[in-house]
N, CA and C of each residue as an Amber inpcrd file, in Angstrom:
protein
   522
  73.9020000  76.9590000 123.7570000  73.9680000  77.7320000 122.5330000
  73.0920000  77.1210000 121.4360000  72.9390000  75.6970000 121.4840000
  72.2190000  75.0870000 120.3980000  70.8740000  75.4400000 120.4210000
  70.5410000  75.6820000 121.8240000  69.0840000  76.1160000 122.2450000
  68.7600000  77.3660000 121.5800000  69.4660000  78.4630000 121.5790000
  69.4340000  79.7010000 121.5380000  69.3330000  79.5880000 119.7200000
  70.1860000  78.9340000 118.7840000  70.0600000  79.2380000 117.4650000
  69.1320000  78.5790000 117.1530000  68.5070000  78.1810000 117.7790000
  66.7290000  76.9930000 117.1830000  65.8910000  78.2490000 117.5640000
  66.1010000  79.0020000 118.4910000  65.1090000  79.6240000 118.5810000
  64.9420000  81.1350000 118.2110000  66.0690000  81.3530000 117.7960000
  66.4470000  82.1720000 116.5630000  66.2050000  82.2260000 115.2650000
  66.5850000  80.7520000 114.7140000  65.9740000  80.1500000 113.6600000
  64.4420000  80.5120000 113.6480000  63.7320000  79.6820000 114.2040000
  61.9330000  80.1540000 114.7840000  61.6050000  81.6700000 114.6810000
  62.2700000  82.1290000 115.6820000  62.2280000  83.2420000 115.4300000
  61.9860000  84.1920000 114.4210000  62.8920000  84.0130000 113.5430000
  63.3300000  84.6550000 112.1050000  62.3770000  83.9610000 110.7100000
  61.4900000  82.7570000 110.8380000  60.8790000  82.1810000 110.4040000
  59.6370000  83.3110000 110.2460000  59.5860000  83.4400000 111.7480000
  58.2700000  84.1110000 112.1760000  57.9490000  85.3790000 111.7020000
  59.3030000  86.0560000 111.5000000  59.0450000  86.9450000 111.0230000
  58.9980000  87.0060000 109.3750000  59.5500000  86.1670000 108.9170000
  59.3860000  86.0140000 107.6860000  57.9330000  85.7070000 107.2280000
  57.5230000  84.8520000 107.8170000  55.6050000  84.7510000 107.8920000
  54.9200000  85.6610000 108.2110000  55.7020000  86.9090000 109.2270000
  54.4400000  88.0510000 109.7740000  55.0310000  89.2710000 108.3300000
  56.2190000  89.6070000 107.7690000  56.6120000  90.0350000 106.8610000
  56.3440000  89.6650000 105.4460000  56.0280000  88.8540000 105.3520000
  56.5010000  88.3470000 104.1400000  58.0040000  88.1340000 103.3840000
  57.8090000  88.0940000 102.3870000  59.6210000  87.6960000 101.4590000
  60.3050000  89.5930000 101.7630000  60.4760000  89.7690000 102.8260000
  61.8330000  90.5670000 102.9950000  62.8610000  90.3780000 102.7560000
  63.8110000  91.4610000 102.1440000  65.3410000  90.7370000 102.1480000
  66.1960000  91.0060000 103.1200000  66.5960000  89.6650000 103.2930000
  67.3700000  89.2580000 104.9120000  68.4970000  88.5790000 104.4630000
  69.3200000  88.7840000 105.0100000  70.4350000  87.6820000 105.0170000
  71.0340000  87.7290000 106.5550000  71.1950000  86.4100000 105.9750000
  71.4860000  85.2670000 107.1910000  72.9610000  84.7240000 107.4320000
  74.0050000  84.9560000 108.2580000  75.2750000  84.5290000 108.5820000
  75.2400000  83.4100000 109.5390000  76.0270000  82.2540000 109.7300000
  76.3770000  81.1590000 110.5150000  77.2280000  80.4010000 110.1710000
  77.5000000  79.3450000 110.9550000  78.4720000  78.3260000 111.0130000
  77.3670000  77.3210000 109.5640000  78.2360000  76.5370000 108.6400000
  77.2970000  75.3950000 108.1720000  77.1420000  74.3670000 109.2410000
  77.8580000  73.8390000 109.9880000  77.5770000  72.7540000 110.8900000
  76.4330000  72.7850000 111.6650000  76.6950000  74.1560000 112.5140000
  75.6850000  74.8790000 113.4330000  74.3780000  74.6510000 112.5670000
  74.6500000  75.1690000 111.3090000  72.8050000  75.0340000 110.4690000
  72.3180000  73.7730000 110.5000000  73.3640000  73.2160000 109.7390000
  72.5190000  71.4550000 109.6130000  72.3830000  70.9470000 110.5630000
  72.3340000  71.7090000 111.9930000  72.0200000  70.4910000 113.1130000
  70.6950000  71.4000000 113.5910000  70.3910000  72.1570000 112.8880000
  69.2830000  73.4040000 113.6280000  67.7720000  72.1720000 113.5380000
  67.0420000  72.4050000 114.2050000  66.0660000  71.0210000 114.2980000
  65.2770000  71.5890000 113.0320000  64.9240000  72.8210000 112.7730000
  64.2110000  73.7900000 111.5950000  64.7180000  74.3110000 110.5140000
  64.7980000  74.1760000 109.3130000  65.6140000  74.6540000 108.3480000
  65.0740000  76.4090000 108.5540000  65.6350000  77.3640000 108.1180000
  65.5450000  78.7000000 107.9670000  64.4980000  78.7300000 106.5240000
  63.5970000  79.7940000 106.4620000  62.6720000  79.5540000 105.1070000
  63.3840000  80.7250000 104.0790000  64.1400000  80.6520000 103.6900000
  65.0350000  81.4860000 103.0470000  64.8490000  81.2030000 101.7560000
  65.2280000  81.9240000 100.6870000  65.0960000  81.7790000  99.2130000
  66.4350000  80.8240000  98.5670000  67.6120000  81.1890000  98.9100000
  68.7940000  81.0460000  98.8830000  70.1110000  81.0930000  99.7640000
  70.8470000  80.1510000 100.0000000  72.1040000  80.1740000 100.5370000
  73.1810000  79.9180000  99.7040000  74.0450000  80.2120000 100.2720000
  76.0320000  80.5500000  99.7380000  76.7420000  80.4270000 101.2950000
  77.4150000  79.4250000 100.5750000  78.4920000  78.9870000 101.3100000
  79.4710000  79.3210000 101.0340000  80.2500000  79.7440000 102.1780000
  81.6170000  80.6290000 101.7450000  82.7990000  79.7840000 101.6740000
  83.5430000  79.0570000 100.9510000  84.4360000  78.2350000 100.7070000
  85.7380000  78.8850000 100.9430000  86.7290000  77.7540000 101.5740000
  87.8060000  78.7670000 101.8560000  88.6550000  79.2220000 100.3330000
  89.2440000  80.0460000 100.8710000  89.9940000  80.9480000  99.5340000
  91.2120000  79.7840000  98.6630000  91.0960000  80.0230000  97.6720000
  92.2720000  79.3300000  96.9150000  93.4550000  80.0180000  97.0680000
  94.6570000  79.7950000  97.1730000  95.9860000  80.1840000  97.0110000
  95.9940000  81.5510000  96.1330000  95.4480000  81.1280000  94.8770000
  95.2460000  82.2130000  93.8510000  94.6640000  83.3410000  94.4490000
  93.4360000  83.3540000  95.1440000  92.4300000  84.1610000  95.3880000
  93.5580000  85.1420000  96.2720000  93.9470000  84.3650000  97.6060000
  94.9760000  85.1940000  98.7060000  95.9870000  85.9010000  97.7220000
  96.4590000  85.3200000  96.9450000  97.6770000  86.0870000  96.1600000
  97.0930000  87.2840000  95.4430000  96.0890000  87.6310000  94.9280000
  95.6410000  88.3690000  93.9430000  95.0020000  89.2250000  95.4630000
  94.6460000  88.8300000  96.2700000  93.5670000  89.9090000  97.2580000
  95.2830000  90.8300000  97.5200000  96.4990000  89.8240000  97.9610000
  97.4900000  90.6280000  98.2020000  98.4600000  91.0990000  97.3490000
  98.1300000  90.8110000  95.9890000  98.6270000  92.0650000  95.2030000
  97.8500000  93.3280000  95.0470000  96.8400000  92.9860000  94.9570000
  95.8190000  93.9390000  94.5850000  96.2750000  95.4100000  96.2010000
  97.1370000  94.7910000  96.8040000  96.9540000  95.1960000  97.8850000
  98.3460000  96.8420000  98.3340000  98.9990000  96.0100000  96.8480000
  99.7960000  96.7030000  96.6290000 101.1630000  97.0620000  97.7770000
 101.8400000  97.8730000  98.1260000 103.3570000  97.9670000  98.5210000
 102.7830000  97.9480000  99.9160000 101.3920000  98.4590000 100.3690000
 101.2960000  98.0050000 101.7110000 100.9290000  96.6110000 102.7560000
 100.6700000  95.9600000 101.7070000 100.6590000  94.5970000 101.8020000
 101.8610000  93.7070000 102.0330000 102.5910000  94.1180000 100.9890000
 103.8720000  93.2980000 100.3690000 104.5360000  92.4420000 101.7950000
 104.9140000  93.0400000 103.0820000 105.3550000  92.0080000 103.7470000
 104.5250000  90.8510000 104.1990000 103.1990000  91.1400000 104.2240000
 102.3310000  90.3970000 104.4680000 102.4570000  88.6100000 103.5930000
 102.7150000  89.3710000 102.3450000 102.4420000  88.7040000 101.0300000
 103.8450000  87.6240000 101.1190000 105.1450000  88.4470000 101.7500000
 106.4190000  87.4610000 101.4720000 106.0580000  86.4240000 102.7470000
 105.1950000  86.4090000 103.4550000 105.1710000  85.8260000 104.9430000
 104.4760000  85.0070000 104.5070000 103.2410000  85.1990000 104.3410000
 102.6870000  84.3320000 103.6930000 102.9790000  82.9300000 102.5850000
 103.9860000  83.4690000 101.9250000 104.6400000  82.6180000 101.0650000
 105.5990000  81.2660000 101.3820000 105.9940000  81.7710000 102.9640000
 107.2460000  80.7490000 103.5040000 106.6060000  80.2880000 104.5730000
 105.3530000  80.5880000 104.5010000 104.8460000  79.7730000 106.3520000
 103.6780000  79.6430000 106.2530000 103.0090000  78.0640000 105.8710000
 102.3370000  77.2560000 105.0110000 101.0040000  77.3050000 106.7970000
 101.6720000  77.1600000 107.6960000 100.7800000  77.4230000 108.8730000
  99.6950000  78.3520000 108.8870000 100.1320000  79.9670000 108.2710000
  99.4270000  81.5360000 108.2980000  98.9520000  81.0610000 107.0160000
  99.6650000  80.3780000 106.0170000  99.2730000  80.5990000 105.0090000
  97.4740000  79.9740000 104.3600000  97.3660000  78.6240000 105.6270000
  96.1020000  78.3340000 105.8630000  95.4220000  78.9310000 106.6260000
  95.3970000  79.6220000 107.8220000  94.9330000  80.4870000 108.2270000
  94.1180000  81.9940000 107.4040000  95.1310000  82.2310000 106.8140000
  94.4910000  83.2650000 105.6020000  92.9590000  82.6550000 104.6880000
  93.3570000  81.2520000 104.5260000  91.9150000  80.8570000 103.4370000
  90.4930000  81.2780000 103.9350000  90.6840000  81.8320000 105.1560000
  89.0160000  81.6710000 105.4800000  89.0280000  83.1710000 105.3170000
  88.5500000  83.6240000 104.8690000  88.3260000  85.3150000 103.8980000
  88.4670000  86.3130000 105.4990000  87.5400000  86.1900000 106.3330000
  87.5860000  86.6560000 107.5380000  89.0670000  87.0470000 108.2050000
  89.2810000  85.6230000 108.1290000  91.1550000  86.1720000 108.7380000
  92.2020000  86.9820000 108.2190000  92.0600000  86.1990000 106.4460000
  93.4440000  87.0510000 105.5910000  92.9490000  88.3910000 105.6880000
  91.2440000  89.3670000 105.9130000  91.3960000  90.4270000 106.0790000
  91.3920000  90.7850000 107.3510000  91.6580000  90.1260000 108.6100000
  92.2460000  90.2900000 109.4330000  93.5400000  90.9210000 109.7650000
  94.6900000  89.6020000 108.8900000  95.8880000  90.0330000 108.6170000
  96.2530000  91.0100000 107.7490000  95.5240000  91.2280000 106.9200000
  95.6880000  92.6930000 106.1460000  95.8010000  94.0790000 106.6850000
  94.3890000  94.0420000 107.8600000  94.4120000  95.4290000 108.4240000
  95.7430000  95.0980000 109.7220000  96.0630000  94.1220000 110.1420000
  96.7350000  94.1880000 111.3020000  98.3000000  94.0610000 110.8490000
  98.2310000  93.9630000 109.4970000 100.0110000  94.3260000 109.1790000
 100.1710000  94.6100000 108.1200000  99.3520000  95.6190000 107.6110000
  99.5630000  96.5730000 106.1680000 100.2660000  97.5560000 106.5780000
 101.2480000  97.4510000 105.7930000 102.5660000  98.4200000 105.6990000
 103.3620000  98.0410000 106.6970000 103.2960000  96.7330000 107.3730000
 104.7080000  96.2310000 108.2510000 104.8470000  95.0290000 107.6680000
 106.3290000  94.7080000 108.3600000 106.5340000  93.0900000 108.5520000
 105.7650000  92.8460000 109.1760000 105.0900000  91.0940000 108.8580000
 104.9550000  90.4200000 109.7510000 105.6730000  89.8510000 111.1760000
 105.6710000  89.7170000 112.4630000 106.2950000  89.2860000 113.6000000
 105.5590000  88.0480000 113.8980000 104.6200000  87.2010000 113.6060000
 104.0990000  86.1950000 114.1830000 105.3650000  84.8110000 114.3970000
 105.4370000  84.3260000 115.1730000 106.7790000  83.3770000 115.7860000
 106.5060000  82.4620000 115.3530000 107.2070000  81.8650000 114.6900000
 107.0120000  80.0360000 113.9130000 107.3240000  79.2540000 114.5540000
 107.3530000  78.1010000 113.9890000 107.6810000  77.3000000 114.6140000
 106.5850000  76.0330000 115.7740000 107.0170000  75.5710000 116.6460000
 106.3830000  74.8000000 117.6340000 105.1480000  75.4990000 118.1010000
 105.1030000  76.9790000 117.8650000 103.6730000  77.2830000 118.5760000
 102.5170000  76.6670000 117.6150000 101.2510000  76.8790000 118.6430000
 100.1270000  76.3630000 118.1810000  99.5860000  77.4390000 117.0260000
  98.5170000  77.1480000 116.3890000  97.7160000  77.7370000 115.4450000
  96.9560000  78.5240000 116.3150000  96.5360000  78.3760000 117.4270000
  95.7240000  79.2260000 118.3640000  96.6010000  79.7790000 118.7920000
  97.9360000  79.6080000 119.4060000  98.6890000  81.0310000 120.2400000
  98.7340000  81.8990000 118.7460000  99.1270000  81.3920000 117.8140000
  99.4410000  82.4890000 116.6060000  98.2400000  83.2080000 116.0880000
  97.0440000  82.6260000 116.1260000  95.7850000  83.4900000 116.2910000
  95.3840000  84.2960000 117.1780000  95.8830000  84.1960000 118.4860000
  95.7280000  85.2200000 119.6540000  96.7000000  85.8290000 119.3570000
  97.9600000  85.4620000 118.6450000  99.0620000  86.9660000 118.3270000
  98.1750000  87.8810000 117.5010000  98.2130000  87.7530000 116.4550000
  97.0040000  88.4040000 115.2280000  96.3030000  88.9060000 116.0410000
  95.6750000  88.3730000 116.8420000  94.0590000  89.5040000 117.3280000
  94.8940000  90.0880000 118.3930000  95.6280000  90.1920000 118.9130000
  96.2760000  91.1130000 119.7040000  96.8990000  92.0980000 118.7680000
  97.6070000  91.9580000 117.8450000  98.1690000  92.9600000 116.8830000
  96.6420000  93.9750000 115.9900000  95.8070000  92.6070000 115.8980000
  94.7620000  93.6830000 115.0470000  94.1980000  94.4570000 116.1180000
  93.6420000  94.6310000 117.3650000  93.2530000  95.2090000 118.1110000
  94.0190000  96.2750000 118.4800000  95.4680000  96.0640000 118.7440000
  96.1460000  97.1970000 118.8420000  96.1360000  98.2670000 117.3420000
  95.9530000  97.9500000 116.4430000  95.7560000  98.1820000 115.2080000
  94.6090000  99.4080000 115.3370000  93.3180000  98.5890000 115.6550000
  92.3210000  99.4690000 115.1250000  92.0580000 100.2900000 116.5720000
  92.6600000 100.1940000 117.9460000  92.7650000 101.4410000 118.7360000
  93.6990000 102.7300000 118.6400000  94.6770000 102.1300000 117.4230000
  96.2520000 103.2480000 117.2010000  95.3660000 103.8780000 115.9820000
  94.0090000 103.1240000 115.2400000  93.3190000 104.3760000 113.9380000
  92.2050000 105.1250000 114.5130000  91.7030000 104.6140000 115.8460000
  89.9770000 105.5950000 116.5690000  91.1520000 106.3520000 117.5260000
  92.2350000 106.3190000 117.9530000  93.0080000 107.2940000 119.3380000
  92.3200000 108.6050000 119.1150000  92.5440000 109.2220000 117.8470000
  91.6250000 110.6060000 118.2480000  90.4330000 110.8930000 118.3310000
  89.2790000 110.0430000 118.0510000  88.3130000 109.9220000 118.2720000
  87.3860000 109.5520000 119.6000000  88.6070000 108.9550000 120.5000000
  87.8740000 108.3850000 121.8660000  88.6590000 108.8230000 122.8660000
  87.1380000 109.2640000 123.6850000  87.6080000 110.2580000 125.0380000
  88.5280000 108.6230000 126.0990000  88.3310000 107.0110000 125.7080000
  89.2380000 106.2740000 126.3860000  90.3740000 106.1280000 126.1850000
  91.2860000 105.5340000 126.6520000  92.6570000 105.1860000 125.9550000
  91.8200000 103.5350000 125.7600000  93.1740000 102.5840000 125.0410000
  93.0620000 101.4380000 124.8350000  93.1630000 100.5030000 125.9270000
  94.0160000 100.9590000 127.0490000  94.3340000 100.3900000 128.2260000
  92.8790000 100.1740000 128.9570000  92.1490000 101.4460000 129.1930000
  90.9250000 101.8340000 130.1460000  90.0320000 100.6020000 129.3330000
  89.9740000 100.6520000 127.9280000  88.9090000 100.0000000 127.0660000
  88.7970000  98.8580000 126.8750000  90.3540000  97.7490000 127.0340000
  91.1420000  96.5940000 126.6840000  90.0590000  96.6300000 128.6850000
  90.7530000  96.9260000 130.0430000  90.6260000  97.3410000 131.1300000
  88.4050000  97.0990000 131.3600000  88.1520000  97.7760000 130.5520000
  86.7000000  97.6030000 131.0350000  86.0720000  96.2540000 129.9770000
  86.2870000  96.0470000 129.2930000  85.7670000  94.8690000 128.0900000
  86.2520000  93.6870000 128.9230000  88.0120000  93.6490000 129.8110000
  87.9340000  92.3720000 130.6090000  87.0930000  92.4150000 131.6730000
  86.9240000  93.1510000 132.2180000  85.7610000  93.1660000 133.2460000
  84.6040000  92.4000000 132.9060000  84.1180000  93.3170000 131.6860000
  82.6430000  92.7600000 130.9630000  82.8250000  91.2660000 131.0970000
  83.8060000  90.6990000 130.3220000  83.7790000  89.6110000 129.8830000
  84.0460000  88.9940000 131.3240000  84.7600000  88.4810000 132.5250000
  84.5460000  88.2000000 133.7350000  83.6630000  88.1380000 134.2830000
  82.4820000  89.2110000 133.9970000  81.2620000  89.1850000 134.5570000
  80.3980000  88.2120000 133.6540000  80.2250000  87.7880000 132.6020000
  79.8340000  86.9530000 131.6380000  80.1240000  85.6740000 132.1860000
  81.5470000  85.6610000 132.3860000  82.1880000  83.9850000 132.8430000
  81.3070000  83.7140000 134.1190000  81.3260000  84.6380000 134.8810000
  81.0530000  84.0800000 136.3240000  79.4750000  83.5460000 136.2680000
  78.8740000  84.1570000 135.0410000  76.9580000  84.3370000 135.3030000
  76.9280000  83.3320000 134.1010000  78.2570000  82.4600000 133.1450000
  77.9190000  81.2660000 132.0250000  77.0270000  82.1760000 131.2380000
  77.2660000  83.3190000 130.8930000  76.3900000  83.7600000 129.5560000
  77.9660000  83.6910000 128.4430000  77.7900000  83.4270000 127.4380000
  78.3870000  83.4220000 126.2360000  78.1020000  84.6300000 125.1560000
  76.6080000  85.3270000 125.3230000  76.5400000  86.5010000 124.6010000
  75.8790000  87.6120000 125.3720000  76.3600000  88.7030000 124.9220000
  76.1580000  90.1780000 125.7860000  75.4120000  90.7400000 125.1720000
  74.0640000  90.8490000 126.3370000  72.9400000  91.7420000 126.0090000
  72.9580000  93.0740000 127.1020000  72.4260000  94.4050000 126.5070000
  73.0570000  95.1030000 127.2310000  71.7900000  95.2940000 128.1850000
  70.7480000  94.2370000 128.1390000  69.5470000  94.4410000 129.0510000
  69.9070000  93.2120000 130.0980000  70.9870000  92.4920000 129.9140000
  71.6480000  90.9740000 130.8760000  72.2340000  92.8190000 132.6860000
  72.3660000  92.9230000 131.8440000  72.9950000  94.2540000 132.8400000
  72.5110000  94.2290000 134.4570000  72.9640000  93.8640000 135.6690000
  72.6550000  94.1770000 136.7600000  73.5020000  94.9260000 137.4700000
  72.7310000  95.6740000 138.6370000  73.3170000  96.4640000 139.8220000
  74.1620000  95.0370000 140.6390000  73.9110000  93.7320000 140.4520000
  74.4830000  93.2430000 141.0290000  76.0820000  92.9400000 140.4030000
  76.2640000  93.1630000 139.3500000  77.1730000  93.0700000 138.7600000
  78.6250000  94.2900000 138.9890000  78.1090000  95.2540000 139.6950000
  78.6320000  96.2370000 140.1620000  79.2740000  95.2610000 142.0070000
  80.6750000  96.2860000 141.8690000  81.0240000  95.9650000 143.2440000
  79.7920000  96.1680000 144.5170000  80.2970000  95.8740000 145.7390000
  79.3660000  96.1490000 147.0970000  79.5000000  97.8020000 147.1990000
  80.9560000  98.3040000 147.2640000  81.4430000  99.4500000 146.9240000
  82.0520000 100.3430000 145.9640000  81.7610000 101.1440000 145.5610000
  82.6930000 102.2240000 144.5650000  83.4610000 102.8480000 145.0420000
């Protein structure tokens, strides 16, 4: 992977030299950057700092009566309640339990099983708001994405290009 964002980096350089000053913006890890062998030729960066207490409280008032259980959960379970600081997640937890209680299980579990609860709840989430929109169900879709991703594991790719695609990747038979 380290290979791949150096040469991305390069990449995006290049085009900035065959373009000129386009406006681009650029998303990543900070760690991931400062180890890139090439700085990016960019005008400006912002670093996204995690959220203050204040900030989460005000995103979940602002959020109003469909928030609210979110907001009392948050308050008594100092675990979610760091979890929320990184802006990404608390609107995670927003769309995946606006207008319910929270159910995430305290206690002895890890910070990662309680993050795979969340993305299991938000996923079920945003297939119960597209249902009328898609000729799949969630089962068929949840059903073909593990596939995808199996076929990824077995071939050590980490990102999906939809030109990585082979006939060999298909059974012997249909």
């Amino acid at each position: 992977a380290a290979e791949q964002r150096a040469a991305c980096a390069a990449a995006l350089n290049q085009f900035r030299r065959a373009l000129g000053l386009v406006p681009l913006a650029v998303s990543c890890r900070y760690d991931d950057y400062r180890a890139l062998p090439a700085r990016l030729r960019l005008q400006n960066a912002v670093l996204v700092q995690p959220l203050a207490p204040e900030q989460i409280d005000t995103f979940l008032k602002n959020g109003g009566p469909r928030l609210e259980g979110l907001r009392d959960t948050l308050r008594n379970d100092a675990a979610l309640h760091e979890l929320a600081r990184a802006p990404l997640m608390l609107a995670v937890l927003a769309l995946a339990y606006e207008n319910d209680a929270v159910e995430l299980p305290r206690g002895e579990q890890s910070i990662l099983k309680r993050r795979e609860q969340l993305f299991n709840r938000y996923v079920e989430r945003m297939f119960a708001r597209r249902a009328r929109e898609t000729r799949y169900t969630p089962a068929q879709a949840q059903g073909w994405l593990g596939w995808l991703a199996q076929q990824m594991n077995e071939r050590s790719q980490s990102i999906f290009y939809l030109e990585s695609l082979q006939p060999d990747w298909l059974p012997a038979q249909l």
